[in-house]
GROMACS .gro file of C-alpha atoms in nm:
model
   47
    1UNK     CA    1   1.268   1.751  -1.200
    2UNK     CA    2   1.376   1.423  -1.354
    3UNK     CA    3   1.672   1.453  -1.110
    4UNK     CA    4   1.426   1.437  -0.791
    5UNK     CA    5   1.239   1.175  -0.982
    6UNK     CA    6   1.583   0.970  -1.017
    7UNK     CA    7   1.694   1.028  -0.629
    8UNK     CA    8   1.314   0.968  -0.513
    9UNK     CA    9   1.329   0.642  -0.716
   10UNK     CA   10   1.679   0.561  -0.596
   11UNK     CA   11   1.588   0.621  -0.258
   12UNK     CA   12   1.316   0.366  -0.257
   13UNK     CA   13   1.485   0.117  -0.439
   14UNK     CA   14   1.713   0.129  -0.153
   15UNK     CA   15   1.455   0.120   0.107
   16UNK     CA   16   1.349  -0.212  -0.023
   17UNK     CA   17   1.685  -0.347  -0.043
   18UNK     CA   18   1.723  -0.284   0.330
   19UNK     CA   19   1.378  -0.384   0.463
   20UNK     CA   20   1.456  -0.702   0.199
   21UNK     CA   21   1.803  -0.767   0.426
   22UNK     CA   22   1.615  -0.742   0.791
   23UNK     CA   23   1.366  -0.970   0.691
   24UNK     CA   24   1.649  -1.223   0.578
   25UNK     CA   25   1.883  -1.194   0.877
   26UNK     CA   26   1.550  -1.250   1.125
   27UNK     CA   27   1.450  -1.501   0.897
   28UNK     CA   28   1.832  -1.650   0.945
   29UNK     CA   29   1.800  -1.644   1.291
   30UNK     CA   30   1.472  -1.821   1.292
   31UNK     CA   31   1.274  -1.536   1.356
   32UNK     CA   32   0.990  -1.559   1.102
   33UNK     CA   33   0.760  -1.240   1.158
   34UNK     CA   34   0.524  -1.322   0.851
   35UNK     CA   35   0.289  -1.578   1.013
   36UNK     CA   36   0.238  -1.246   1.246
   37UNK     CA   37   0.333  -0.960   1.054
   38UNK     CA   38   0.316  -0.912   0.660
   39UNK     CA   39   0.576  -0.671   0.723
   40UNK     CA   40   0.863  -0.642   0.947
   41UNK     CA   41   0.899  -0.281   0.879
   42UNK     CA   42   0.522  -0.196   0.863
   43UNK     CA   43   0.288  -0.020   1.170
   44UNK     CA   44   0.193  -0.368   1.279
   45UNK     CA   45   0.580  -0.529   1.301
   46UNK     CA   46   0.661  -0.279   1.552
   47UNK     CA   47   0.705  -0.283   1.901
   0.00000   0.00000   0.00000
């Protein structure tokens, strides 16, 4: 169990690392999604 509890936690951790790098590369490329979306990633930052 604490092994699932470790990968779950790893896995998210890693998520937000990634979502984290997307917003700063759209960000670098003057592409700022907040003032529409709180979150590039979320239901509302899709297409």
């Amino acid at each position: 169990m604490r092994e699932l509890i470790r990968y779950r936690r790893s896995l998210i951790e890693e998520r937000a690392r990634e979502i984290n790098d997307i917003q700063k590369i759209l960000e670098a490329a003057n592409i700022i999604l907040y003032s529409v979306a709180t979150n590039a990633l979320s239901k509302s930052g899709r297409p």
